[in-house]
GROMACS .gro file of C-alpha atoms in nm:
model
  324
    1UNK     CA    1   1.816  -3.090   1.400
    2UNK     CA    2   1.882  -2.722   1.405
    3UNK     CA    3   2.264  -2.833   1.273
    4UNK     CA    4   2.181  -3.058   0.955
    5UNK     CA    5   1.912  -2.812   0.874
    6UNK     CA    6   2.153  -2.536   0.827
    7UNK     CA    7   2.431  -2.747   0.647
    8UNK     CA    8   2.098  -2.808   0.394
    9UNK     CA    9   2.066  -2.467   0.370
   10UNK     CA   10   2.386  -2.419   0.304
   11UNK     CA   11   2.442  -2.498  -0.051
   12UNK     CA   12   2.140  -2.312  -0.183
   13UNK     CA   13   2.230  -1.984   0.010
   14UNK     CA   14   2.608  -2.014  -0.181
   15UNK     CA   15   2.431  -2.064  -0.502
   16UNK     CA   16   2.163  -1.812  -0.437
   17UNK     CA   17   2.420  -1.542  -0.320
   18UNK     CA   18   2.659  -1.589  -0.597
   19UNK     CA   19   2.411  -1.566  -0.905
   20UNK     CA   20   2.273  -1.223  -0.737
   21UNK     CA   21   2.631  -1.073  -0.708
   22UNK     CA   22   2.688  -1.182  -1.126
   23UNK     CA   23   2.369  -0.998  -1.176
   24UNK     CA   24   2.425  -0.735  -0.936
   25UNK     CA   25   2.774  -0.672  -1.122
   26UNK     CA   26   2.576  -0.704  -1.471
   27UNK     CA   27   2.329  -0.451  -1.378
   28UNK     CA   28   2.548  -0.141  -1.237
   29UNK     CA   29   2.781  -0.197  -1.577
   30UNK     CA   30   2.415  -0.150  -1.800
   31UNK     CA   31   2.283   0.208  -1.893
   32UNK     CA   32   2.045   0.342  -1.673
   33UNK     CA   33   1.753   0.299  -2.000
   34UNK     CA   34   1.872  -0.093  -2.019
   35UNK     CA   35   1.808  -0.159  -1.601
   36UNK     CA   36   1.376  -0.210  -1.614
   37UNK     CA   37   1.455  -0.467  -1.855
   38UNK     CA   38   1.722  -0.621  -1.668
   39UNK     CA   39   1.522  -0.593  -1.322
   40UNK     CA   40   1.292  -0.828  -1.525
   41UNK     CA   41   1.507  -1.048  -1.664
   42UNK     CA   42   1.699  -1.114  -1.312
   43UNK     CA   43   1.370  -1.151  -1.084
   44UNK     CA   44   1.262  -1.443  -1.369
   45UNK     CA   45   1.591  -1.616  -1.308
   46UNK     CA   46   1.623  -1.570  -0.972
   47UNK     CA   47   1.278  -1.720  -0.901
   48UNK     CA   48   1.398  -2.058  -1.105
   49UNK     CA   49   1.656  -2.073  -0.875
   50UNK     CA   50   1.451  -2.023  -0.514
   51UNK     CA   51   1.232  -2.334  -0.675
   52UNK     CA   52   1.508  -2.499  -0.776
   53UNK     CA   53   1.769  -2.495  -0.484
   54UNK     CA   54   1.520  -2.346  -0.217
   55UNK     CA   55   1.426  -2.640   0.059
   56UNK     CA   56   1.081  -2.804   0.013
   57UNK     CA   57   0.904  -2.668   0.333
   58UNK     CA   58   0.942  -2.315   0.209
   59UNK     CA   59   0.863  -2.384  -0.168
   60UNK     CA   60   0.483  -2.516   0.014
   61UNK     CA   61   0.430  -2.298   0.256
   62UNK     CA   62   0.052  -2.194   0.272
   63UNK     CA   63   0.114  -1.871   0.519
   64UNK     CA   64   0.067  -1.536   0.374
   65UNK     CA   65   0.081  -1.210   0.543
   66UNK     CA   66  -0.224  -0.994   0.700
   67UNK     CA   67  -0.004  -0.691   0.729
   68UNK     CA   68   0.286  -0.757   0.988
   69UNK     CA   69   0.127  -1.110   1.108
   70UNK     CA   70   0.173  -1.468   0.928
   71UNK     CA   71  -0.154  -1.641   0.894
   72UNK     CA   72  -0.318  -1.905   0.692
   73UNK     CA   73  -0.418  -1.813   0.329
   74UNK     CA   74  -0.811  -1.989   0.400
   75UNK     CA   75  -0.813  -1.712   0.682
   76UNK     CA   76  -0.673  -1.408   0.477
   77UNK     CA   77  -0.957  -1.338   0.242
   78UNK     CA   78  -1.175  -1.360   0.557
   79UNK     CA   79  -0.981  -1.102   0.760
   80UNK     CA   80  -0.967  -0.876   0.472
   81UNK     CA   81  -1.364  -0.904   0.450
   82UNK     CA   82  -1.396  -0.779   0.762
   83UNK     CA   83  -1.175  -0.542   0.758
   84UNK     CA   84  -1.329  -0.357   0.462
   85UNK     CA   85  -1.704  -0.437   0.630
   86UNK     CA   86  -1.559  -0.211   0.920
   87UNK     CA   87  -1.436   0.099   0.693
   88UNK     CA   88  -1.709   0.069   0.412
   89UNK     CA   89  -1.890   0.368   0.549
   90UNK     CA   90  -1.588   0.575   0.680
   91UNK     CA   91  -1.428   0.473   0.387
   92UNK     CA   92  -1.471   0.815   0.152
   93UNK     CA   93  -1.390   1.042   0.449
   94UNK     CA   94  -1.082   0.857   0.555
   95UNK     CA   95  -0.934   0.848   0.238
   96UNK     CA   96  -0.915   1.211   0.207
   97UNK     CA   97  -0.827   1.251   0.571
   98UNK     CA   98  -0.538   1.052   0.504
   99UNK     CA   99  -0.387   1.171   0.199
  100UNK     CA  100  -0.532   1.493   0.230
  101UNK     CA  101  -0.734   1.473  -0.039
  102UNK     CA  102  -0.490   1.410  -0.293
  103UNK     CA  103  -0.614   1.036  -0.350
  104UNK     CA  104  -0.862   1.217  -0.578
  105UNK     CA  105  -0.587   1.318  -0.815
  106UNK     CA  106  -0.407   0.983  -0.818
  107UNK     CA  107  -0.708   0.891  -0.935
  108UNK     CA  108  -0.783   1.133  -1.195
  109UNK     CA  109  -0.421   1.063  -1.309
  110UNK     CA  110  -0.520   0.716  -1.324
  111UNK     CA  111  -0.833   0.745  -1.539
  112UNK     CA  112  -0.635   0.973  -1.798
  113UNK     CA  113  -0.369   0.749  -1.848
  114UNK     CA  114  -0.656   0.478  -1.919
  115UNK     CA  115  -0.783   0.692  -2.217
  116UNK     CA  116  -1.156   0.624  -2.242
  117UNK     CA  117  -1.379   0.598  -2.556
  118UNK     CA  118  -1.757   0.551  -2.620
  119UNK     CA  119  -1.865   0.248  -2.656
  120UNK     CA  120  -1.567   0.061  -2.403
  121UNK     CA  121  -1.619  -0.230  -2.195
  122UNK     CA  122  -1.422  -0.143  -1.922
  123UNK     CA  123  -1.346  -0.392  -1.547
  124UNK     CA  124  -1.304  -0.210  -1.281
  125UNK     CA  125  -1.193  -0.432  -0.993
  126UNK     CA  126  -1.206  -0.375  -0.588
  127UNK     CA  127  -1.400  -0.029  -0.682
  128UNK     CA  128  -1.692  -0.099  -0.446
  129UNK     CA  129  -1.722   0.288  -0.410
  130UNK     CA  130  -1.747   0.414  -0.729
  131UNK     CA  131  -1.463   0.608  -0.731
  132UNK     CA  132  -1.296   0.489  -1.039
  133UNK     CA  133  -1.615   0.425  -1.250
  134UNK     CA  134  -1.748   0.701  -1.161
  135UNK     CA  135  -1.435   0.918  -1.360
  136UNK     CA  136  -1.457   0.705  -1.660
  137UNK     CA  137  -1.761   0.776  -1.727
  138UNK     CA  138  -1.758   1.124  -1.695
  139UNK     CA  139  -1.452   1.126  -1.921
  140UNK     CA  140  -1.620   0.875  -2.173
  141UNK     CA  141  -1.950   1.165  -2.158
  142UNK     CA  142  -1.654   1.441  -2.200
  143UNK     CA  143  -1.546   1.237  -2.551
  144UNK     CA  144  -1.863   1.228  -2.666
  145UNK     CA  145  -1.999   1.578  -2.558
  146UNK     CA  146  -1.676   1.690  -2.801
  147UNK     CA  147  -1.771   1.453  -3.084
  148UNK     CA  148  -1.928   1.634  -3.429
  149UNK     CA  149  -2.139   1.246  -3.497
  150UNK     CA  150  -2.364   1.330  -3.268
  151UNK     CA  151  -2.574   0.983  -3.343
  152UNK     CA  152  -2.301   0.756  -3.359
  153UNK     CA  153  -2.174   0.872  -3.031
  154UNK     CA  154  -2.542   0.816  -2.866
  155UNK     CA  155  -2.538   0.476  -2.988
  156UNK     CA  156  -2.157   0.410  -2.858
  157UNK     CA  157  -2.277   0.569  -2.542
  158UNK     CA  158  -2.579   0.315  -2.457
  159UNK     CA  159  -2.301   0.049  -2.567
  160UNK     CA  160  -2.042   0.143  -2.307
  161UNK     CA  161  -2.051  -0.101  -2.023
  162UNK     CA  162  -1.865  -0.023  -1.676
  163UNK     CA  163  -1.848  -0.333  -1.429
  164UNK     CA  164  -1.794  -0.271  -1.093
  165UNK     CA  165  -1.634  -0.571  -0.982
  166UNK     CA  166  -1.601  -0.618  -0.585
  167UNK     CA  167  -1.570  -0.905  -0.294
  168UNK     CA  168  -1.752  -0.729  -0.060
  169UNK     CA  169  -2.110  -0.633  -0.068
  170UNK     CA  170  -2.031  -0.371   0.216
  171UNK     CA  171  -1.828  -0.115  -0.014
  172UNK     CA  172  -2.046  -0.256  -0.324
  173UNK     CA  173  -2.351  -0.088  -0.119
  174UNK     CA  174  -2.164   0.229  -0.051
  175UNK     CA  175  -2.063   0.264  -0.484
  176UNK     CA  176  -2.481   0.199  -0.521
  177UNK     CA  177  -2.539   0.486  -0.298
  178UNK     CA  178  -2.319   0.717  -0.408
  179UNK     CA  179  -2.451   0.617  -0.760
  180UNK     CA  180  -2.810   0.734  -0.703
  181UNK     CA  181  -2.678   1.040  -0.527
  182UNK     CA  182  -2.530   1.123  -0.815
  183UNK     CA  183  -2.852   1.042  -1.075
  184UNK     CA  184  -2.659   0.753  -1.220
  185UNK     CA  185  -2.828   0.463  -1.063
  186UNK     CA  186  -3.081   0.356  -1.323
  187UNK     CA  187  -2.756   0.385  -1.587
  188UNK     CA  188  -2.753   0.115  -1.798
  189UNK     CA  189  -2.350   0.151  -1.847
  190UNK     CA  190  -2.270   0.099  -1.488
  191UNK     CA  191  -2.294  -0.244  -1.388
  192UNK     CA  192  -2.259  -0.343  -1.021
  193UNK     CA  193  -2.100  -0.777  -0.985
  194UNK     CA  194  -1.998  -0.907  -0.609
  195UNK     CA  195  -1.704  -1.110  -0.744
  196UNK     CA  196  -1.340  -1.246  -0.641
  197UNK     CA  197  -1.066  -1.071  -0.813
  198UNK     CA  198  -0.853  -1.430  -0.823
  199UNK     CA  199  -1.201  -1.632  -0.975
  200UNK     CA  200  -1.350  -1.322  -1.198
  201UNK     CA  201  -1.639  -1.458  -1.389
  202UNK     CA  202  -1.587  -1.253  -1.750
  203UNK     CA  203  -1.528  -1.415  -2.048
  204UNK     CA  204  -1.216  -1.456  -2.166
  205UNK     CA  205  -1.107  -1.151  -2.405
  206UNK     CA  206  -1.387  -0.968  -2.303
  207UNK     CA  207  -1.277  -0.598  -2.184
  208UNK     CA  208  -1.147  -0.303  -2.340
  209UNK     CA  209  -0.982  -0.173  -1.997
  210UNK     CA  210  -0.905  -0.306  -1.646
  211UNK     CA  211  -0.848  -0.094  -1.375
  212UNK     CA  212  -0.820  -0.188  -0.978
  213UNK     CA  213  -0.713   0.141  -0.697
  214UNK     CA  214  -0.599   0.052  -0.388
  215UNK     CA  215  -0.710  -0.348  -0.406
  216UNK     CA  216  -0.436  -0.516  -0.510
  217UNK     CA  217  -0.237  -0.573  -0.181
  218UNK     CA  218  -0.506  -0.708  -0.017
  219UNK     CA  219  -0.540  -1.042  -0.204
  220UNK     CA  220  -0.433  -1.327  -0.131
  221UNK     CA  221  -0.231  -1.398  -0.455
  222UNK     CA  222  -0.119  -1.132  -0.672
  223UNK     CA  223  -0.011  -1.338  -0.952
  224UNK     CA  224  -0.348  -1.517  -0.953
  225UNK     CA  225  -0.495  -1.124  -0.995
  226UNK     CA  226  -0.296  -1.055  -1.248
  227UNK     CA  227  -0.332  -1.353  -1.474
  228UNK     CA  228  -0.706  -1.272  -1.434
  229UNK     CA  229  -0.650  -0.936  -1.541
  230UNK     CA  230  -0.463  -1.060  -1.861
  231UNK     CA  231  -0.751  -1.361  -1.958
  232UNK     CA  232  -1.028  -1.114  -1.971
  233UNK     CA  233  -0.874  -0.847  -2.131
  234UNK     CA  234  -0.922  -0.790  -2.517
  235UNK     CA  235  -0.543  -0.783  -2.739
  236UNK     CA  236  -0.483  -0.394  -2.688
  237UNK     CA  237  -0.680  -0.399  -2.389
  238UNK     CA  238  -0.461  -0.211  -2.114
  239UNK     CA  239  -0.417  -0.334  -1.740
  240UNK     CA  240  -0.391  -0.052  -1.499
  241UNK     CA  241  -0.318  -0.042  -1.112
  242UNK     CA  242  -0.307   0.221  -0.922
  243UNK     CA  243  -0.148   0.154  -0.514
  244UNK     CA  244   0.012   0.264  -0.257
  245UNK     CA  245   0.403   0.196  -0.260
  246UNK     CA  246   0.743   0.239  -0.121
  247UNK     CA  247   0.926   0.552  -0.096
  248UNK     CA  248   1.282   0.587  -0.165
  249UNK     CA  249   1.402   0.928  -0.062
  250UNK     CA  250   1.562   0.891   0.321
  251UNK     CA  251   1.424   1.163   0.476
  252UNK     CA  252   1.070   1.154   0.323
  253UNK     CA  253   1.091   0.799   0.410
  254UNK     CA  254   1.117   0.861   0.751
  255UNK     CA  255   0.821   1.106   0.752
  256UNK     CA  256   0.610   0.872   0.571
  257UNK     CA  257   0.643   0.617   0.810
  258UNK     CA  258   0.622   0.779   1.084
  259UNK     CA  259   0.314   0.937   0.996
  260UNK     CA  260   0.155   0.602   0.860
  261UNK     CA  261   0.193   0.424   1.168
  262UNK     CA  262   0.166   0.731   1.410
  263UNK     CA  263  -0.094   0.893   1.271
  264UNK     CA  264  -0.347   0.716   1.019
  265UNK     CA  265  -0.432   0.431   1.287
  266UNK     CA  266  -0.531   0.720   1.575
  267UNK     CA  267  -0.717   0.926   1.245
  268UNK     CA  268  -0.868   0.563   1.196
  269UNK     CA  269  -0.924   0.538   1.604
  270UNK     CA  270  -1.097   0.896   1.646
  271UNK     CA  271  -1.347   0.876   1.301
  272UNK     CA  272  -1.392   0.558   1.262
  273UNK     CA  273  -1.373   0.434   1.611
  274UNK     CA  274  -1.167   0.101   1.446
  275UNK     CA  275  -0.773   0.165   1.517
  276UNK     CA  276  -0.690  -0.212   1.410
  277UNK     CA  277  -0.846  -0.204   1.044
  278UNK     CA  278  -0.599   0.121   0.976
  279UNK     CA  279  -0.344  -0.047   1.164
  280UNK     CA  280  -0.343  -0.348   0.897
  281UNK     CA  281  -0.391  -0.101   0.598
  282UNK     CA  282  -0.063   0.044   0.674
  283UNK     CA  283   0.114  -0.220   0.723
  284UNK     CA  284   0.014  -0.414   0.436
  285UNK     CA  285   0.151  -0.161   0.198
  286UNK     CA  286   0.487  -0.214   0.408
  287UNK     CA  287   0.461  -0.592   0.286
  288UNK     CA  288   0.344  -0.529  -0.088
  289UNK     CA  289   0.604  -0.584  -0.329
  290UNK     CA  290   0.849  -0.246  -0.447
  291UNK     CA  291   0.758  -0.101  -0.765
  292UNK     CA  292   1.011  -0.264  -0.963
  293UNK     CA  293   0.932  -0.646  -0.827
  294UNK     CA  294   0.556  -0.545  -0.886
  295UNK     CA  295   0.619  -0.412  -1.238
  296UNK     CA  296   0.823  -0.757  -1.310
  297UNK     CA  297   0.510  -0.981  -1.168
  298UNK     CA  298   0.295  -0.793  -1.458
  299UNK     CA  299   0.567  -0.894  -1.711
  300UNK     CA  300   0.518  -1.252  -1.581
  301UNK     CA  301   0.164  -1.226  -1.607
  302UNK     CA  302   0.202  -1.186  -2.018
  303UNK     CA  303   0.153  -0.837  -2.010
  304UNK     CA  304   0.377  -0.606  -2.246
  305UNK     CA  305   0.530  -0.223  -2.204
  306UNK     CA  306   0.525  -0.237  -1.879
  307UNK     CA  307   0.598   0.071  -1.691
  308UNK     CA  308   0.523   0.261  -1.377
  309UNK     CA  309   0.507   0.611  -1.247
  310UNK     CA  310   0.574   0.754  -0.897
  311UNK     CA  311   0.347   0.962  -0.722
  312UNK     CA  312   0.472   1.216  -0.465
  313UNK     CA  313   0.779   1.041  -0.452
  314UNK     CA  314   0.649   0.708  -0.467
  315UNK     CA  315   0.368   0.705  -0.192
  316UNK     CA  316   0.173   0.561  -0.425
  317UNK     CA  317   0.264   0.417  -0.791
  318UNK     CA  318   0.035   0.332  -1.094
  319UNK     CA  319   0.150   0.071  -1.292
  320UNK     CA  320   0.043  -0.002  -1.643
  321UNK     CA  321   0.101  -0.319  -1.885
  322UNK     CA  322  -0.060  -0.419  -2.213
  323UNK     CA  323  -0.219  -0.706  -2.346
  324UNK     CA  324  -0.024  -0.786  -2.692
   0.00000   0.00000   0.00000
């Protein structure tokens, strides 16, 4: 059996292997402006081909990953759930632990690239926490604190509407918290919904703005996400993600992985007292997709001037698309 299957294999593998050397040769020869495009352009090919030529047992496969480990996709969104039920209340401290802090700029980086106005209805998704929502408000109160129409900026103010969209009531609980520590939880603006990020229950064309930090990698299907993303979101509306991602440089490579696997799971270990759930949250960045696959998914996904910026040398990445 293990004979014939490999003589099947055969044919697609030459086919496979010979279109990504023509497109390999194609893309050295273009300018270095020309290559996102092409990126795009060769991924969209190259998956008609992998349906087309690729064997029928991988084209139906129902395994995804949880980090390093193959399991069934029924028992990924479960795993996940738990995993963020485990780090809801460590979650604020460990974050800064393990980026020293900096995950607050990404963040602020994020928000300012989102450009927030009064009167905005605005998805933020997998932002249990606040985090996110939090900033765009207080940039949205910055806007309107500068604004000389001081009534029509009270009236886009009670308009603005923030949802803060999230699968688990866990890390919803911790954003509610945080919110009435803060003297925002009796704001109208900021609007709290338990929801799946693959099933979101907005109307289509509905938001000004879609954000999600840190979430993406943990669904089950990204492309599912991001055609979400692009159904509720208004023409103009801008789709923003902000995660974790692959580094590039050799030797900051090395250092980056050896202290994500050395280091964050005993950090994880010694606050949280839960090495596993930092163990998987390393290793699923590992298995999201590189910054240029991911930015050719949004293209997929309908979404227009796509781009992406590194972060400290591409630890983490926001990507940005919009909705044309």
């Amino acid at each position: 059996m293990a004979k014939v299957s490999d003589q099947l294999k055969r044919p697609f593998s030459y086919t496979y292997n010979v279109v990504v050397l023509v497109l390999l040769l194609i893309f050295v020869s273009l300018p270095k402006v020309n290559r996102m495009s092409a990126r795009i352009v060769a991924r969209r090919l190259g998956s008609k081909l992998l349906h087309r030529f690729a064997p029928a047992a991988t084209l139906h496969s129902h395994a995804t990953s949880f980090g390093f480990k193959e399991v069934n996709e029924e028992e990924k969104s479960q795993l996940v759930g738990n995993v963020f039920t485990k780090v809801a209340s460590n979650y604020d401290i460990m974050n800064d632990l393990m980026s020293g802090g900096l995950h607050r700029l990404w963040k602020d980086r994020l928000v300012s690239k989102l450009s927030p106005f009064p009167g905005m209805k605005h998805l933020d998704v997998a932002g249990g926490t606040g985090d996110v929502a939090f900033r765009i408000l207080e940039s949205i109160n910055s806007v309107s604190r500068r604004a000389t129409e001081d009534t029509l900026e009270d009236d886009l103010q009670e308009e603005t509407q923030i949802y803060v969209c999230d699968i688990n009531p866990n890390m919803l609980n911790v954003g509610k918290k945080r919110a009435q520590e803060r003297g925002l939880g009796d704001l109208g603006s900021l609007v709290w919904v338990e929801g799946d990020a693959e099933k979101l229950t907005f109307k289509d064309d509905s938001m000004d703005g879609y954000t999600i930090a840190f979430g993406i990698r943990n669904v089950t299907h990204i492309e599912k996400v991001l055609a979400e993303a692009y159904r509720v979101l208004k023409k103009g509306g801008r789709f923003l993600c902000l995660e974790l991602s692959h580094v590039d440089t050799p030797v900051f490579k090395q250092l980056y992985d050896y202290y994500s696997f050395s280091v964050i799971p005993v950090l994880g270990e010694l606050v949280a007292g839960d090495r596993d759930s930092y163990q998987y949250l390393v290793e699923s960045v590992r298995r999201f997709p590189p910054q240029e696959v991911f930015a050719s998914m949004i293209a997929d996904a309908g979404f227009q001037k796509v781009e992406y910026e590194n972060l400290v040398g591409g630890v983490v990445a926001i990507h940005s698309g919009v909705k044309i």
